[in-house]
Short mmCIF file of C-alpha atoms and ligand atoms in Angstrom, two decimals:
data_model
loop_
_atom_site.label_atom_id
_atom_site.label_comp_id
_atom_site.label_asym_id
_atom_site.label_seq_id
_atom_site.Cartn_x
_atom_site.Cartn_y
_atom_site.Cartn_z
CA MET A 1 -12.39 0.61 -17.54
CA LYS A 2 -12.16 4.18 -16.14
CA LYS A 3 -8.59 3.69 -14.86
CA ASN A 4 -5.81 1.18 -14.93
CA ILE A 5 -4.06 1.07 -11.57
CA LEU A 6 -0.79 -0.83 -11.10
CA ILE A 7 -0.28 -2.11 -7.57
CA THR A 8 3.20 -3.61 -6.94
CA GLY A 9 3.71 -6.12 -4.12
CA GLY A 10 -0.06 -6.91 -4.18
CA ALA A 11 0.55 -10.53 -3.15
CA GLY A 12 2.22 -9.47 0.10
CA PHE A 13 0.70 -8.55 3.44
CA ILE A 14 -0.35 -4.92 3.02
CA GLY A 15 -0.57 -5.15 -0.78
CA SER A 16 -3.13 -7.92 -0.64
CA HIS A 17 -5.42 -5.84 1.63
CA LEU A 18 -4.99 -2.85 -0.68
CA VAL A 19 -5.71 -4.94 -3.82
CA ARG A 20 -8.87 -6.34 -2.19
CA LEU A 21 -10.06 -2.84 -1.13
CA PHE A 22 -9.51 -1.38 -4.58
CA VAL A 23 -10.99 -4.33 -6.58
CA ASN A 24 -14.16 -4.39 -4.50
CA LYS A 25 -14.58 -0.61 -4.01
CA TYR A 26 -13.77 0.45 -7.56
CA PRO A 27 -15.37 -1.97 -10.04
CA ASP A 28 -14.63 0.48 -12.91
CA TYR A 29 -10.86 0.40 -12.21
CA ARG A 30 -8.76 -2.45 -13.57
CA ILE A 31 -6.32 -3.40 -10.86
CA ILE A 32 -3.08 -4.91 -12.16
CA ASN A 33 -1.16 -6.67 -9.36
CA LEU A 34 2.52 -6.89 -10.22
CA ASP A 35 4.52 -9.20 -7.92
CA LYS A 36 7.57 -11.38 -8.17
CA LEU A 37 6.09 -13.81 -5.54
CA THR A 38 9.12 -13.94 -3.24
CA TYR A 39 8.87 -16.01 -0.02
CA ALA A 40 6.68 -13.17 1.31
CA GLY A 41 4.27 -13.01 -1.65
CA ASN A 42 1.44 -15.54 -1.88
CA LEU A 43 -1.48 -15.64 -4.30
CA THR A 44 -3.63 -17.47 -1.82
CA ASN A 45 -3.77 -14.13 0.00
CA LEU A 46 -6.04 -13.04 -2.87
CA LYS A 47 -7.90 -16.33 -3.57
CA ASP A 48 -11.26 -14.52 -3.14
CA LEU A 49 -10.46 -12.21 -6.07
CA GLU A 50 -9.33 -14.85 -8.59
CA ASN A 51 -12.48 -14.49 -10.74
CA SER A 52 -13.05 -10.74 -10.35
CA PRO A 53 -13.37 -9.20 -13.84
CA ASN A 54 -11.45 -6.05 -12.81
CA TYR A 55 -8.37 -7.91 -11.43
CA VAL A 56 -5.27 -9.19 -13.23
CA PHE A 57 -1.94 -10.57 -11.96
CA GLU A 58 1.48 -10.14 -13.59
CA LYS A 59 4.43 -12.15 -12.17
CA VAL A 60 7.22 -9.66 -12.67
CA ASP A 61 10.42 -8.66 -10.79
CA ILE A 62 10.47 -4.86 -10.40
CA CYS A 63 14.21 -4.97 -10.94
CA ASP A 64 13.69 -6.34 -14.43
CA PHE A 65 13.40 -3.02 -16.29
CA SER A 66 12.31 -4.48 -19.67
CA ALA A 67 9.64 -6.67 -18.02
CA VAL A 68 8.33 -3.57 -16.22
CA GLN A 69 8.33 -1.67 -19.50
CA THR A 70 6.35 -4.49 -21.11
CA VAL A 71 3.69 -4.16 -18.42
CA PHE A 72 3.50 -0.42 -19.09
CA ALA A 73 3.11 -1.08 -22.80
CA LYS A 74 0.40 -3.77 -22.30
CA TYR A 75 -1.83 -1.68 -20.02
CA SER A 76 -2.41 2.07 -20.23
CA ILE A 77 -1.37 2.70 -16.64
CA ASP A 78 -2.94 5.78 -15.00
CA GLY A 79 -1.60 5.31 -11.48
CA ILE A 80 0.92 3.20 -9.57
CA ILE A 81 0.81 2.36 -5.96
CA HIS A 82 4.22 0.87 -5.20
CA LEU A 83 4.51 -1.48 -2.28
CA ALA A 84 6.80 -4.23 -3.60
CA ALA A 85 9.86 -4.47 -1.33
CA GLU A 86 11.95 -6.59 0.90
CA SER A 87 10.38 -5.67 4.17
CA HIS A 88 11.95 -7.52 7.14
CA VAL A 89 14.60 -5.71 9.17
CA ASP A 90 16.23 -8.89 10.50
CA ARG A 91 16.70 -10.26 6.94
CA SER A 92 18.23 -6.93 5.85
CA ILE A 93 20.85 -7.32 8.56
CA LYS A 94 21.82 -10.69 7.09
CA ASP A 95 21.57 -9.75 3.35
CA PRO A 96 21.67 -6.01 2.73
CA PHE A 97 22.36 -6.46 -0.98
CA SER A 98 18.96 -7.90 -1.82
CA PHE A 99 17.35 -4.95 0.05
CA ALA A 100 19.37 -2.40 -1.99
CA ARG A 101 18.54 -4.28 -5.20
CA THR A 102 14.77 -4.51 -4.73
CA ASN A 103 14.02 -1.38 -2.66
CA ILE A 104 16.34 1.04 -4.43
CA LEU A 105 16.97 -0.28 -7.95
CA GLY A 106 13.45 -1.77 -8.23
CA THR A 107 11.86 1.57 -7.31
CA LEU A 108 14.17 3.32 -9.78
CA SER A 109 13.12 0.87 -12.51
CA LEU A 110 9.42 1.65 -11.88
CA LEU A 111 10.06 5.44 -11.79
CA GLN A 112 11.93 5.33 -15.07
CA ALA A 113 9.41 3.11 -16.76
CA ALA A 114 6.56 5.47 -15.68
CA LYS A 115 8.44 8.58 -16.80
CA GLU A 116 9.06 7.00 -20.22
CA ALA A 117 5.55 5.57 -20.73
CA TRP A 118 3.68 8.67 -19.71
CA GLN A 119 3.59 11.08 -22.65
CA THR A 120 1.86 13.60 -20.48
CA PHE A 121 1.77 13.59 -16.68
CA ASP A 122 -1.83 14.89 -16.55
CA GLY A 123 -4.07 12.71 -14.38
CA LYS A 124 -1.18 10.32 -13.58
CA LEU A 125 0.22 9.48 -10.18
CA PHE A 126 3.17 7.50 -8.79
CA TYR A 127 2.32 6.69 -5.17
CA HIS A 128 5.25 5.36 -3.12
CA VAL A 129 4.44 3.41 0.03
CA SER A 130 7.21 3.90 2.65
CA THR A 131 7.86 3.44 6.33
CA ASP A 132 8.35 5.54 9.44
CA GLU A 133 11.69 3.76 9.99
CA VAL A 134 13.35 6.24 7.58
CA TYR A 135 13.14 8.82 10.39
CA GLY A 136 15.37 6.74 12.68
CA SER A 137 14.63 6.35 16.36
CA LEU A 138 12.91 8.53 18.99
CA GLY A 139 13.76 8.95 22.66
CA LYS A 140 11.10 8.73 25.26
CA GLU A 141 9.26 11.86 24.08
CA GLY A 142 8.13 13.27 20.77
CA PHE A 143 6.72 12.09 17.41
CA PHE A 144 7.89 11.73 13.82
CA THR A 145 6.31 14.42 11.60
CA GLU A 146 6.59 14.87 7.88
CA THR A 147 9.49 17.26 8.32
CA THR A 148 11.58 15.07 10.68
CA PRO A 149 15.01 14.64 9.07
CA TYR A 150 15.81 11.17 7.69
CA GLN A 151 18.16 9.12 9.93
CA PRO A 152 17.80 5.41 8.95
CA HIS A 153 19.74 2.84 10.98
CA SER A 154 19.09 -0.55 9.48
CA PRO A 155 19.92 -1.66 5.95
CA TYR A 156 16.14 -1.97 5.42
CA SER A 157 15.39 1.56 6.48
CA ALA A 158 18.40 2.89 4.61
CA SER A 159 17.13 1.28 1.44
CA LYS A 160 13.62 2.64 1.97
CA ALA A 161 15.05 6.10 2.63
CA SER A 162 17.03 5.88 -0.55
CA SER A 163 13.94 4.90 -2.50
CA ASP A 164 12.00 7.85 -1.00
CA HIS A 165 14.79 10.18 -2.14
CA PHE A 166 14.59 8.75 -5.72
CA VAL A 167 10.87 9.34 -5.82
CA ARG A 168 11.34 12.99 -4.72
CA ALA A 169 14.17 13.39 -7.20
CA PHE A 170 11.89 12.23 -10.02
CA HIS A 171 9.29 14.79 -8.89
CA ASP A 172 11.77 17.63 -8.57
CA THR A 173 13.83 16.82 -11.69
CA TYR A 174 11.25 15.56 -14.21
CA GLY A 175 8.00 16.83 -12.73
CA LEU A 176 6.73 13.21 -12.24
CA PRO A 177 3.57 13.44 -10.17
CA THR A 178 4.44 11.63 -6.99
CA VAL A 179 3.18 11.25 -3.46
CA ILE A 180 4.80 9.34 -0.54
CA SER A 181 3.30 8.02 2.70
CA ASN A 182 5.35 6.79 5.69
CA CYS A 183 3.41 4.41 7.88
CA SER A 184 4.03 2.84 11.32
CA ASN A 185 4.00 -0.91 12.13
CA ASN A 186 1.08 -2.76 10.64
CA TYR A 187 -0.59 -5.94 11.93
CA GLY A 188 -3.47 -8.15 10.85
CA PRO A 189 -4.40 -11.13 8.71
CA TYR A 190 -1.98 -12.47 6.03
CA GLN A 191 1.13 -11.01 7.67
CA PHE A 192 4.08 -13.38 7.11
CA PRO A 193 5.03 -15.11 10.42
CA GLU A 194 8.49 -13.55 10.64
CA LYS A 195 7.25 -10.16 11.99
CA LEU A 196 6.64 -9.88 15.74
CA ILE A 197 2.87 -10.39 16.00
CA PRO A 198 2.22 -13.29 13.58
CA LEU A 199 5.51 -15.02 14.60
CA PHE A 200 4.54 -14.95 18.25
CA ILE A 201 1.00 -16.07 17.63
CA ASN A 202 2.33 -19.02 15.61
CA ASN A 203 4.84 -19.89 18.31
CA ILE A 204 2.26 -19.67 21.11
CA ILE A 205 0.06 -22.06 19.14
CA ASN A 206 2.97 -24.48 18.70
CA ASN A 207 4.41 -24.03 22.25
CA LYS A 208 7.69 -22.66 20.84
CA PRO A 209 9.94 -20.02 22.46
CA LEU A 210 9.01 -16.34 22.04
CA PRO A 211 12.36 -14.66 21.36
CA VAL A 212 12.16 -11.14 22.89
CA TYR A 213 15.01 -8.93 21.72
CA GLY A 214 16.88 -7.19 24.51
CA LYS A 215 14.67 -6.36 27.45
CA GLY A 216 11.50 -5.96 25.35
CA GLU A 217 11.50 -2.24 26.11
CA ASN A 218 11.42 -1.00 22.52
CA VAL A 219 8.24 0.80 21.51
CA ARG A 220 6.31 0.47 18.27
CA ASP A 221 3.20 2.33 17.09
CA TRP A 222 0.70 -0.30 15.75
CA LEU A 223 -1.94 0.16 13.06
CA TYR A 224 -4.46 -2.37 11.75
CA VAL A 225 -3.57 -3.18 8.19
CA VAL A 226 -6.98 -2.43 6.75
CA ASP A 227 -6.73 1.10 8.25
CA HIS A 228 -3.45 1.56 6.37
CA ALA A 229 -5.15 0.43 3.11
CA ARG A 230 -7.94 2.98 3.78
CA ALA A 231 -5.38 5.72 4.30
CA ILE A 232 -3.64 4.78 0.98
CA ASP A 233 -6.99 5.00 -0.78
CA VAL A 234 -7.66 8.53 0.66
CA ILE A 235 -4.16 9.73 -0.20
CA PHE A 236 -4.21 8.23 -3.68
CA HIS A 237 -7.45 10.03 -4.52
CA SER A 238 -7.11 13.27 -2.53
CA GLY A 239 -3.51 13.74 -1.56
CA LYS A 240 -1.54 16.68 -2.97
CA ILE A 241 1.08 15.92 -5.57
CA GLY A 242 4.67 16.26 -4.27
CA GLU A 243 3.58 15.81 -0.66
CA THR A 244 4.34 13.32 2.06
CA TYR A 245 1.78 11.98 4.55
CA ASN A 246 2.55 10.17 7.80
CA ILE A 247 0.17 7.34 8.72
CA GLY A 248 -0.21 6.01 12.25
CA GLY A 249 -2.74 5.27 14.89
CA PHE A 250 -1.28 7.06 18.01
CA ASN A 251 -1.03 3.57 19.47
CA GLU A 252 2.29 2.95 21.09
CA TRP A 253 3.14 -0.26 22.84
CA LYS A 254 6.22 -1.43 24.66
CA ASN A 255 7.09 -4.84 23.04
CA ILE A 256 6.90 -6.76 26.29
CA ASP A 257 3.44 -5.34 27.17
CA LEU A 258 2.16 -6.15 23.69
CA ILE A 259 3.65 -9.73 23.96
CA ARG A 260 1.83 -10.24 27.29
CA LEU A 261 -1.43 -9.06 25.71
CA MET A 262 -0.97 -11.48 22.80
CA ILE A 263 -0.30 -14.34 25.22
CA LYS A 264 -3.42 -13.54 27.16
CA VAL A 265 -5.67 -13.27 24.07
CA THR A 266 -4.25 -16.35 22.41
CA ASP A 267 -4.37 -18.57 25.52
CA ILE A 268 -8.01 -17.60 26.12
CA LEU A 269 -8.96 -18.36 22.50
CA LEU A 270 -7.05 -21.70 22.58
CA GLY A 271 -8.94 -22.63 25.83
CA ARG A 272 -5.71 -22.71 27.88
CA PRO A 273 -5.63 -21.47 31.47
CA GLU A 274 -4.66 -17.79 31.54
CA GLY A 275 -0.88 -17.21 31.59
CA THR A 276 0.02 -20.74 30.37
CA SER A 277 2.24 -19.39 27.53
CA GLU A 278 4.06 -16.79 29.69
CA LYS A 279 6.74 -19.51 30.18
CA LEU A 280 7.57 -19.29 26.47
CA ILE A 281 8.98 -15.75 26.84
CA THR A 282 12.72 -15.97 26.18
CA PHE A 283 14.93 -12.91 26.30
CA VAL A 284 17.53 -13.14 23.55
CA THR A 285 20.43 -10.94 22.26
CA ASP A 286 19.19 -7.60 21.06
CA ARG A 287 18.74 -6.85 17.32
CA ALA A 288 21.77 -4.96 16.01
CA GLY A 289 21.05 -1.26 15.67
CA HIS A 290 17.61 -1.77 17.28
CA ASP A 291 15.62 1.49 17.10
CA LEU A 292 14.25 2.30 20.58
CA ARG A 293 10.92 3.99 19.78
CA TYR A 294 8.71 4.87 16.80
CA ALA A 295 5.67 7.18 17.16
CA ILE A 296 3.90 8.79 14.26
CA ASP A 297 2.16 12.13 14.24
CA SER A 298 -0.57 11.59 11.65
CA ASN A 299 -2.37 14.90 12.25
CA LYS A 300 -1.64 16.20 8.74
CA LEU A 301 -3.56 13.20 7.21
CA LYS A 302 -6.36 13.68 9.73
CA ASN A 303 -6.67 17.49 9.38
CA GLU A 304 -6.18 17.73 5.57
CA LEU A 305 -7.77 14.54 4.26
CA GLY A 306 -10.01 13.47 7.11
CA TRP A 307 -8.53 9.97 7.67
CA GLU A 308 -8.66 8.32 11.07
CA PRO A 309 -8.04 4.73 12.19
CA SER A 310 -11.29 2.77 12.58
CA LEU A 311 -10.22 -0.03 14.97
CA GLN A 312 -9.17 -0.01 18.65
CA PHE A 313 -6.01 -2.01 19.26
CA GLU A 314 -7.40 -4.61 21.74
CA GLU A 315 -10.20 -5.37 19.22
CA GLY A 316 -7.71 -5.56 16.37
CA ILE A 317 -5.39 -7.99 18.21
CA GLU A 318 -8.29 -10.28 19.10
CA LYS A 319 -9.50 -10.24 15.51
CA THR A 320 -5.94 -10.97 14.28
CA VAL A 321 -5.40 -13.91 16.71
CA ARG A 322 -8.82 -15.35 15.71
CA TRP A 323 -7.84 -15.04 12.05
CA TYR A 324 -4.59 -16.99 12.47
CA LEU A 325 -6.49 -19.69 14.54
CA ASP A 326 -9.23 -19.96 11.91
CA ASN A 327 -6.70 -20.06 9.01
CA SER A 328 -4.45 -22.84 10.09
CA GLU A 329 -4.22 -24.12 6.47
CA TRP A 330 -2.71 -20.78 5.37
CA LEU A 331 -0.43 -20.67 8.35
CA ASN A 332 0.78 -24.25 7.89
CA SER A 333 1.42 -23.74 4.15
CA VAL A 334 3.52 -20.56 4.65
CA THR A 335 5.47 -22.08 7.52
CA SER A 336 6.46 -25.29 5.76
CA GLY A 337 9.58 -25.89 3.56
CA ALA A 338 11.94 -22.95 3.29
CA TYR A 339 10.46 -21.39 6.49
CA GLN A 340 11.43 -24.42 8.64
CA GLU A 341 14.94 -24.30 7.14
CA TYR A 342 15.26 -20.56 7.91
CA TYR A 343 14.33 -20.91 11.60
CA LYS A 344 15.79 -24.39 12.33
CA ASN A 345 19.25 -23.21 13.51
CA TYR A 346 17.78 -20.18 15.26
CA TYR A 347 15.50 -22.17 17.59
CA SER A 348 18.16 -24.76 18.31
CA LYS A 349 20.33 -21.96 19.72
CA ILE A 350 17.85 -20.17 22.05
P1 NAD B 401 5.62 -8.07 2.44
O1 NAD B 401 7.01 -8.53 2.65
O2 NAD B 401 4.53 -8.77 3.14
O3 NAD B 401 5.31 -8.07 0.87
C1 NAD B 401 6.17 -7.60 -0.07
C2 NAD B 401 5.62 -8.06 -1.45
O4 NAD B 401 6.56 -7.55 -2.44
C3 NAD B 401 5.57 -9.58 -1.60
O5 NAD B 401 4.39 -9.94 -2.22
C4 NAD B 401 6.76 -9.85 -2.50
O6 NAD B 401 6.58 -11.00 -3.35
C5 NAD B 401 6.84 -8.56 -3.35
N1 NAD B 401 8.21 -8.36 -3.88
C6 NAD B 401 9.37 -8.41 -3.20
N2 NAD B 401 10.40 -8.15 -4.02
C7 NAD B 401 9.84 -7.98 -5.28
C8 NAD B 401 10.40 -7.72 -6.57
N3 NAD B 401 11.72 -7.60 -6.74
N4 NAD B 401 9.57 -7.53 -7.56
C9 NAD B 401 8.21 -7.65 -7.39
N5 NAD B 401 7.65 -7.98 -6.24
C10 NAD B 401 8.47 -8.13 -5.18
O7 NAD B 401 5.63 -6.54 2.83
P2 NAD B 401 4.54 -5.66 3.55
O8 NAD B 401 4.72 -5.73 5.03
O9 NAD B 401 3.24 -5.93 2.94
O10 NAD B 401 5.01 -4.15 3.13
C11 NAD B 401 4.61 -3.60 1.84
C12 NAD B 401 5.23 -2.23 1.72
O11 NAD B 401 4.76 -1.44 2.79
C13 NAD B 401 6.75 -2.21 1.72
O12 NAD B 401 7.20 -1.30 0.76
C14 NAD B 401 7.11 -1.77 3.17
O13 NAD B 401 8.35 -1.15 3.16
C15 NAD B 401 5.98 -0.85 3.47
N6 NAD B 401 5.62 -0.77 4.91
C16 NAD B 401 5.40 -1.86 5.67
C17 NAD B 401 4.95 -1.74 6.96
C18 NAD B 401 4.70 -2.93 7.89
O14 NAD B 401 4.49 -2.76 9.05
N7 NAD B 401 4.66 -4.14 7.28
C19 NAD B 401 4.81 -0.44 7.54
C20 NAD B 401 5.10 0.65 6.72
C21 NAD B 401 5.46 0.47 5.41
O1 DAU B 402 7.64 0.78 11.43
C1 DAU B 402 7.30 0.19 10.16
C2 DAU B 402 8.07 -1.05 9.98
O2 DAU B 402 7.55 -2.05 10.89
C3 DAU B 402 7.95 -1.60 8.55
O3 DAU B 402 8.53 -0.67 7.67
C4 DAU B 402 8.69 -2.96 8.42
O4 DAU B 402 8.50 -3.47 7.11
C5 DAU B 402 8.10 -3.90 9.47
O5 DAU B 402 8.77 -5.12 9.38
C6 DAU B 402 8.12 -3.32 10.83
O6 DAU B 402 9.53 -3.26 11.29
P1 DAU B 402 9.89 -3.69 12.83
O7 DAU B 402 11.33 -4.02 12.86
O8 DAU B 402 9.45 -2.63 13.80
O9 DAU B 402 8.92 -4.93 12.96
P2 DAU B 402 9.17 -6.38 13.59
O10 DAU B 402 7.82 -7.05 13.65
O11 DAU B 402 10.34 -7.11 12.98
O12 DAU B 402 9.57 -6.09 15.13
C7 DAU B 402 8.73 -5.37 15.96
C8 DAU B 402 9.44 -5.16 17.31
O13 DAU B 402 9.59 -6.46 17.94
C9 DAU B 402 10.86 -4.67 17.19
O14 DAU B 402 11.16 -3.80 18.29
C10 DAU B 402 11.74 -5.94 17.24
C11 DAU B 402 10.95 -6.78 18.17
N1 DAU B 402 11.07 -8.28 17.89
C12 DAU B 402 10.86 -8.69 16.62
C13 DAU B 402 10.90 -10.02 16.33
C14 DAU B 402 10.70 -10.57 14.91
C15 DAU B 402 11.42 -9.17 18.93
O15 DAU B 402 11.55 -8.76 20.07
N2 DAU B 402 11.48 -10.47 18.63
C16 DAU B 402 11.30 -10.99 17.37
O16 DAU B 402 11.42 -12.21 17.15
#
């Protein structure tokens, strides 16, 4: 094998798309997927790769430093793409400790293991996948650029901001070759149905309420997950060490407009009369500390590395709804057991 690449969080939503892209595109790389398999990680997301000769899976918690060291000793790792994280803002409001543990201490454990394992930093790279939420919230105008000061508001974004700082500290202090990207909201197949788009598709299918936080006026900048994976590929291979790249599709949507679009597309594909599921819209208490607007300026990535999103949003949403409808087995399996327990009280109250 030409290179051993460690991808953390490869059984999750974005990670599984990235693992698939790398395993198929780079047959001479060995891709080691390191994942704890939390509620959000699922090996069925990668069923098609099970027998690929250049793919291996290691069930490891990134917070378990000695287990991480063992993985570094077992494979001669050339590059790390670190995605493993607790990723859902609402869960971080309920349980901030687990976010600090995984996102901060887990990242530190990987940084330290890489620093110790790599005798020389030549040809090595620690790529940290982060979020635009570290920049805080925008008003009606403007964009986040790579130089926007960090101003996280949720425990999730605070933990991601802290992990970004640790990555930069390892670069500045020890010379560890690092790169960071901060991406906007992703959507697409295999996203766990707790995030807005898959949660609402699942609820429309099952005629359940669609809980819109506040007035639905918050704005998010949506990117198809495969385009995020393509951007990571470009940055991993051509990005400059020590740099940060913002990733986004210049695709802002007010939540309520996006929800109406999802309802329209899903009703059509389910063969229901147009507008049937509008009645499911339920305005609920706003998320605490809810950031008003995110919008990413990804011109640095476009101008320096030539990346651009490949998919228009309307096409992406239709593709995504179709995927959830065609993969009811996957959807039913991830929404059984603990998932039902998690949402039981919630839906009885709204
Ligand atoms: P996800 O929740 O779908 O997947 C996270 C994965 O990490 C799961 O497979 C889980 O099992 C694994 N994991 C969690 N804790 C772990 C631990 N202690 N040890 C090992 N593995 C562990 O998340 P996602 O949406 O795919 O996000 C992936 C990364 O991208 C995260 O770092 C997130 O902050 C970042 N990000 C996400 C988005 C988005 O819109 N989803 C946007 C920008 C950045
Ligand atoms: O911006 C990147 C971030 O996007 C990632 O770093 C996070 O991992 C990812 O979860 C996502 O965070 P958001 O909080 O923006 O995504 P979420 O899907 O939870 O919510 C999107 C918007 O929809 C947000 O304004 C809150 C709103 N919302 C969400 C849910 C789950 C609702 O109105 N109702 C809901 O039930």
